[in-house]
mmCIF file of C-alpha atoms and ligand atoms in Angstrom:
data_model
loop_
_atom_site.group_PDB
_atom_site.id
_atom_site.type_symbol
_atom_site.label_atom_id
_atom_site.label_comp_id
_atom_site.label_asym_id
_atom_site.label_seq_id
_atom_site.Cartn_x
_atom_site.Cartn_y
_atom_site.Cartn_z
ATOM 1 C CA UNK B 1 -62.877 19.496 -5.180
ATOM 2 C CA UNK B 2 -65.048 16.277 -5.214
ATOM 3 C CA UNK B 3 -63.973 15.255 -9.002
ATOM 4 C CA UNK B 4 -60.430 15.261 -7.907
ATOM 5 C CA UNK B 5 -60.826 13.842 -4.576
ATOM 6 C CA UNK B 6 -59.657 10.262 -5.925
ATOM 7 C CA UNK B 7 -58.594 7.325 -2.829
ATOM 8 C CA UNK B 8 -54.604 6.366 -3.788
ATOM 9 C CA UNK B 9 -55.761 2.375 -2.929
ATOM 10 C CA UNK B 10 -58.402 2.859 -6.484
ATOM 11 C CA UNK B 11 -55.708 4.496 -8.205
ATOM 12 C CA UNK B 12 -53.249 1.257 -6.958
ATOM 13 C CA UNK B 13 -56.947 -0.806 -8.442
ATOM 14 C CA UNK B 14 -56.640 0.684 -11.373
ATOM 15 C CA UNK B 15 -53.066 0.546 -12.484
ATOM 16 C CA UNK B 16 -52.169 -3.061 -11.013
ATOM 17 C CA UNK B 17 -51.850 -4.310 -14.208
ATOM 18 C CA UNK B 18 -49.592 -1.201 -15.885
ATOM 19 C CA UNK B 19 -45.597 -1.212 -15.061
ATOM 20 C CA UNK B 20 -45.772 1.768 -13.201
ATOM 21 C CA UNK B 21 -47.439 -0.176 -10.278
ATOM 22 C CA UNK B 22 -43.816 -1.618 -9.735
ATOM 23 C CA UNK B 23 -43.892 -1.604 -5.858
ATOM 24 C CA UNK B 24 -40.128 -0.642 -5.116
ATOM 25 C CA UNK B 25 -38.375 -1.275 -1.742
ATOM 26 C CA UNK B 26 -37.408 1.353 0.701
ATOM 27 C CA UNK B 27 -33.829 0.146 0.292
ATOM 28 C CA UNK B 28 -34.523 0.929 -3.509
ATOM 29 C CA UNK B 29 -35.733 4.107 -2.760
ATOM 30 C CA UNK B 30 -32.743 5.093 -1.414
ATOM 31 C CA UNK B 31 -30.429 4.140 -3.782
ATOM 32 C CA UNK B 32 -31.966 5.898 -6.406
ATOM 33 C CA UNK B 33 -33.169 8.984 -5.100
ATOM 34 C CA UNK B 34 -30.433 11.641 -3.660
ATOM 35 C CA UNK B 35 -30.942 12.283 0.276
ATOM 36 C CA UNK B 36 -33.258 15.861 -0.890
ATOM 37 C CA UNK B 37 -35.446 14.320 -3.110
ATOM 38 C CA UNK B 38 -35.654 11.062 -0.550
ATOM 39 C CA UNK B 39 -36.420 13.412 2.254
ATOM 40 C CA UNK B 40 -39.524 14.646 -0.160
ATOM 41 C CA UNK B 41 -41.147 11.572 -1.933
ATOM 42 C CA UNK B 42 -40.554 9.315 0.935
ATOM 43 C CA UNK B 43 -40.631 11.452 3.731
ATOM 44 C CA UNK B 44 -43.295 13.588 3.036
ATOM 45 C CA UNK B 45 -40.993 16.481 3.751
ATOM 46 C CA UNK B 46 -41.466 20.019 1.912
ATOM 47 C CA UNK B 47 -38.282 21.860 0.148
ATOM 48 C CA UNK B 48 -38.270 25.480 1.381
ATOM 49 C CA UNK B 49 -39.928 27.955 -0.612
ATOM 50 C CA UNK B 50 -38.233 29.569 -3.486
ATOM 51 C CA UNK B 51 -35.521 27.061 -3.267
ATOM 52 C CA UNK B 52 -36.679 24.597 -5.819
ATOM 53 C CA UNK B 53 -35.308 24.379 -9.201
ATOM 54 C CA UNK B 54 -38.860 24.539 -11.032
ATOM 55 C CA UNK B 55 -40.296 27.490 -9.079
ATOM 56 C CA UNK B 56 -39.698 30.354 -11.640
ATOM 57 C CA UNK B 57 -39.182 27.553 -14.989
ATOM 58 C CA UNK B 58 -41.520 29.237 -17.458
ATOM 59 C CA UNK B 59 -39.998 26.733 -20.399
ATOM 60 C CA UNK B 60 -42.481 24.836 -22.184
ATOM 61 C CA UNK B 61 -42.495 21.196 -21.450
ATOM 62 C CA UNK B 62 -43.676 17.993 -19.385
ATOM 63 C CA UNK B 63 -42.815 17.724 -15.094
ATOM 64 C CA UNK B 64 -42.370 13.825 -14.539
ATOM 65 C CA UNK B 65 -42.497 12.248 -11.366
ATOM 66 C CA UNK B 66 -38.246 12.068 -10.268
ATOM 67 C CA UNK B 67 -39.430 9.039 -8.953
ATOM 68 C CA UNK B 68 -41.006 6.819 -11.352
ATOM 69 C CA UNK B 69 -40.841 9.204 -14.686
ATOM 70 C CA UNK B 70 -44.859 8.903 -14.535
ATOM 71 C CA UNK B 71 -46.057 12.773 -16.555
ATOM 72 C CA UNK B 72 -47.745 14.509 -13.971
ATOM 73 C CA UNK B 73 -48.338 18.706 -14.949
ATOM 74 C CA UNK B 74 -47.506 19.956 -18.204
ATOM 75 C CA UNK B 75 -46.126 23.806 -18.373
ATOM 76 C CA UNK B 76 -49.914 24.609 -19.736
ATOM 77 C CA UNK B 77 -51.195 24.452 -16.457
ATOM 78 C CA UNK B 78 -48.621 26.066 -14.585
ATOM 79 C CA UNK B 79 -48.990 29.123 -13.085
ATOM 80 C CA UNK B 80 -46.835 32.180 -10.983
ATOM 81 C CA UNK B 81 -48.917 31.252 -7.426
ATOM 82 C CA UNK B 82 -46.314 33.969 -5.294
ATOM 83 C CA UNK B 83 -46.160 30.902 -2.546
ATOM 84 C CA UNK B 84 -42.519 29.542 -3.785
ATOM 85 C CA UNK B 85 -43.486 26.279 -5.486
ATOM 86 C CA UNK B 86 -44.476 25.076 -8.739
ATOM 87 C CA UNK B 87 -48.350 25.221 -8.961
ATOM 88 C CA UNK B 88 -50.311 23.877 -11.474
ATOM 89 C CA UNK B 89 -54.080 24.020 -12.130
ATOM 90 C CA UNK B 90 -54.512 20.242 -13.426
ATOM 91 C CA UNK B 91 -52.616 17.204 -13.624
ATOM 92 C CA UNK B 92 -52.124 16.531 -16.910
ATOM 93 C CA UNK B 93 -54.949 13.567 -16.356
ATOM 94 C CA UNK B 94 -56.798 13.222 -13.025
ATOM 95 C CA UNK B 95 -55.516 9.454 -12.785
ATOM 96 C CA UNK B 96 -52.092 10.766 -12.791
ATOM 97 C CA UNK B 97 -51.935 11.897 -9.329
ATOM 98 C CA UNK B 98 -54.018 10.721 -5.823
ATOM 99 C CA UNK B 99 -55.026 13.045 -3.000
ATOM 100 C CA UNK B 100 -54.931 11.874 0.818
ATOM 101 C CA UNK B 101 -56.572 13.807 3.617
ATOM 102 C CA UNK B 102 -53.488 14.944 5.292
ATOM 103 C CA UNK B 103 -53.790 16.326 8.991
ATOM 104 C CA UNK B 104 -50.207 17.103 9.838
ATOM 105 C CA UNK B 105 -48.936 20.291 11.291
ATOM 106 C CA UNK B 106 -52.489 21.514 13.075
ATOM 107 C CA UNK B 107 -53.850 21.686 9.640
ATOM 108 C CA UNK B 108 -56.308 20.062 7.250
ATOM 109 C CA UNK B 109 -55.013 19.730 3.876
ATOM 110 C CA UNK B 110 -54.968 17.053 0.951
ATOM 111 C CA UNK B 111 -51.804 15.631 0.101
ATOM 112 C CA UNK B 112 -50.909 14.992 -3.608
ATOM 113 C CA UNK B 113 -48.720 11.615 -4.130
ATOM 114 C CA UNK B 114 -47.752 10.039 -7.420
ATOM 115 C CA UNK B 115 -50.858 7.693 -8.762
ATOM 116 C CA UNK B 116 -47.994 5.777 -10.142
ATOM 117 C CA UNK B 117 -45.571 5.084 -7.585
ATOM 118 C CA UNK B 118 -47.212 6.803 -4.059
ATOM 119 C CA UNK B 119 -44.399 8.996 -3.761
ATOM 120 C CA UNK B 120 -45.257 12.327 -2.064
ATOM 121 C CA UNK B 121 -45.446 15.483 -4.434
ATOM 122 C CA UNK B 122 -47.021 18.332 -2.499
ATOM 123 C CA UNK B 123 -50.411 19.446 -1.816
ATOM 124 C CA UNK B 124 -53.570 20.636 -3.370
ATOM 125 C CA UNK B 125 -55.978 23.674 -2.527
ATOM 126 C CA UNK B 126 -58.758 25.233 -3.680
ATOM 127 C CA UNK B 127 -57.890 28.905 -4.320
ATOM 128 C CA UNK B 128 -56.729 28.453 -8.022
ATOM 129 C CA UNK B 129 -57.349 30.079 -10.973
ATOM 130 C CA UNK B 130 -59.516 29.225 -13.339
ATOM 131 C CA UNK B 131 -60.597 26.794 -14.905
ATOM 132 C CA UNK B 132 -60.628 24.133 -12.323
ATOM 133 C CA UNK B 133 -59.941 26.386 -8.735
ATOM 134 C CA UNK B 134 -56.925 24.388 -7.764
ATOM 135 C CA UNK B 135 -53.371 25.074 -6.948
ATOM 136 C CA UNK B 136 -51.367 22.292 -6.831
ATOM 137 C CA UNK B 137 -48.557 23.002 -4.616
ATOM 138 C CA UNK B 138 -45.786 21.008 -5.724
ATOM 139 C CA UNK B 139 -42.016 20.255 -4.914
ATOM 140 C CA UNK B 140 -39.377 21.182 -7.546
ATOM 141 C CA UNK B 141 -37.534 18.358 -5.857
ATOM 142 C CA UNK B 142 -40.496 15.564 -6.405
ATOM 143 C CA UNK B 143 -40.542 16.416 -10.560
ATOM 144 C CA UNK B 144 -37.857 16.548 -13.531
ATOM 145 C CA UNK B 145 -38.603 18.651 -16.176
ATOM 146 C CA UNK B 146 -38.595 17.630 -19.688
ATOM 147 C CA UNK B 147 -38.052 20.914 -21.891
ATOM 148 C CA UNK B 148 -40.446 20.515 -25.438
ATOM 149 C CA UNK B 149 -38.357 20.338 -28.426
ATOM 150 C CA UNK B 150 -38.167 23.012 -30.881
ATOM 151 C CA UNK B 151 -40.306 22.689 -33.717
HETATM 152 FE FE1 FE D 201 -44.027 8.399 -9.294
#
């Protein structure tokens, strides 16, 4: 997992200059996320599984971060895991996302948070399919789903 493995501080380095840096206040936060999706992206928290509005979406399209809009997975990568969450194989670019060693709960596990704005999406493990191994386990209620248009 070493090519994804990616600090969130660099990913902070990186985008300082770009406007979806924008460091928002907790009080923001609040405002503009509903008390669910709060309770995810700010609280770390985790939606139960198979209750997430994404879980079974087989549409073609782009999953933004709710938070910041950032485009984080596109439906190419998604895949039917069985766990109850959306899992995708890739970020749509690595940059997109950043991983944090997370060792809540008894367990050791990487976290996956927004490159853009640090909010919390999920996590990442490696028993994916190919190509890359992963399964990013992610929260219906930490991504909005634009659907492709019709050509
Ligand atoms: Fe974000």
């Amino acid at each position: 997992m070493a090519i994804w493995q990616r600090n969130r501080d660099a990913v902070r380095e990186e985008k300082k200059d770009s406007e979806t840096a924008t460091l928002t206040t907790d009080e923001e936060w609040r405002q503009t996320l509903t008390a669910e999706q709060y309770y995810v992206c700010r609280m770390k928290g985790t939606e139960p599984p198979f209750s997430g509005k994404y879980n079974s979406n087989k549409a073609d399209g782009a999953y933004l971060c709710v938070a910041c809009g950032s485009e984080l997975f596109s439906s190419d990568t998604k895949f039917d895991s069985g766990t109850g969450w959306p899992s995708f194989w890739a970020p749509v670019e690595k940059e997109r996302v950043a991983m944090e060693t997370d060792d809540s709960y008894g367990m050791r596990r990487v976290e996956v948070l927004c490159g853009g704005c640090g909010s919390h999406l999920g996590h990442v493990f490696d028993d994916g399919p190919r190509p890359t191994g992963l399964r990013f386990c992610i929260n219906s209620l930490a991504l909005d789903f634009k659907e492709k248009p019709r050509e």
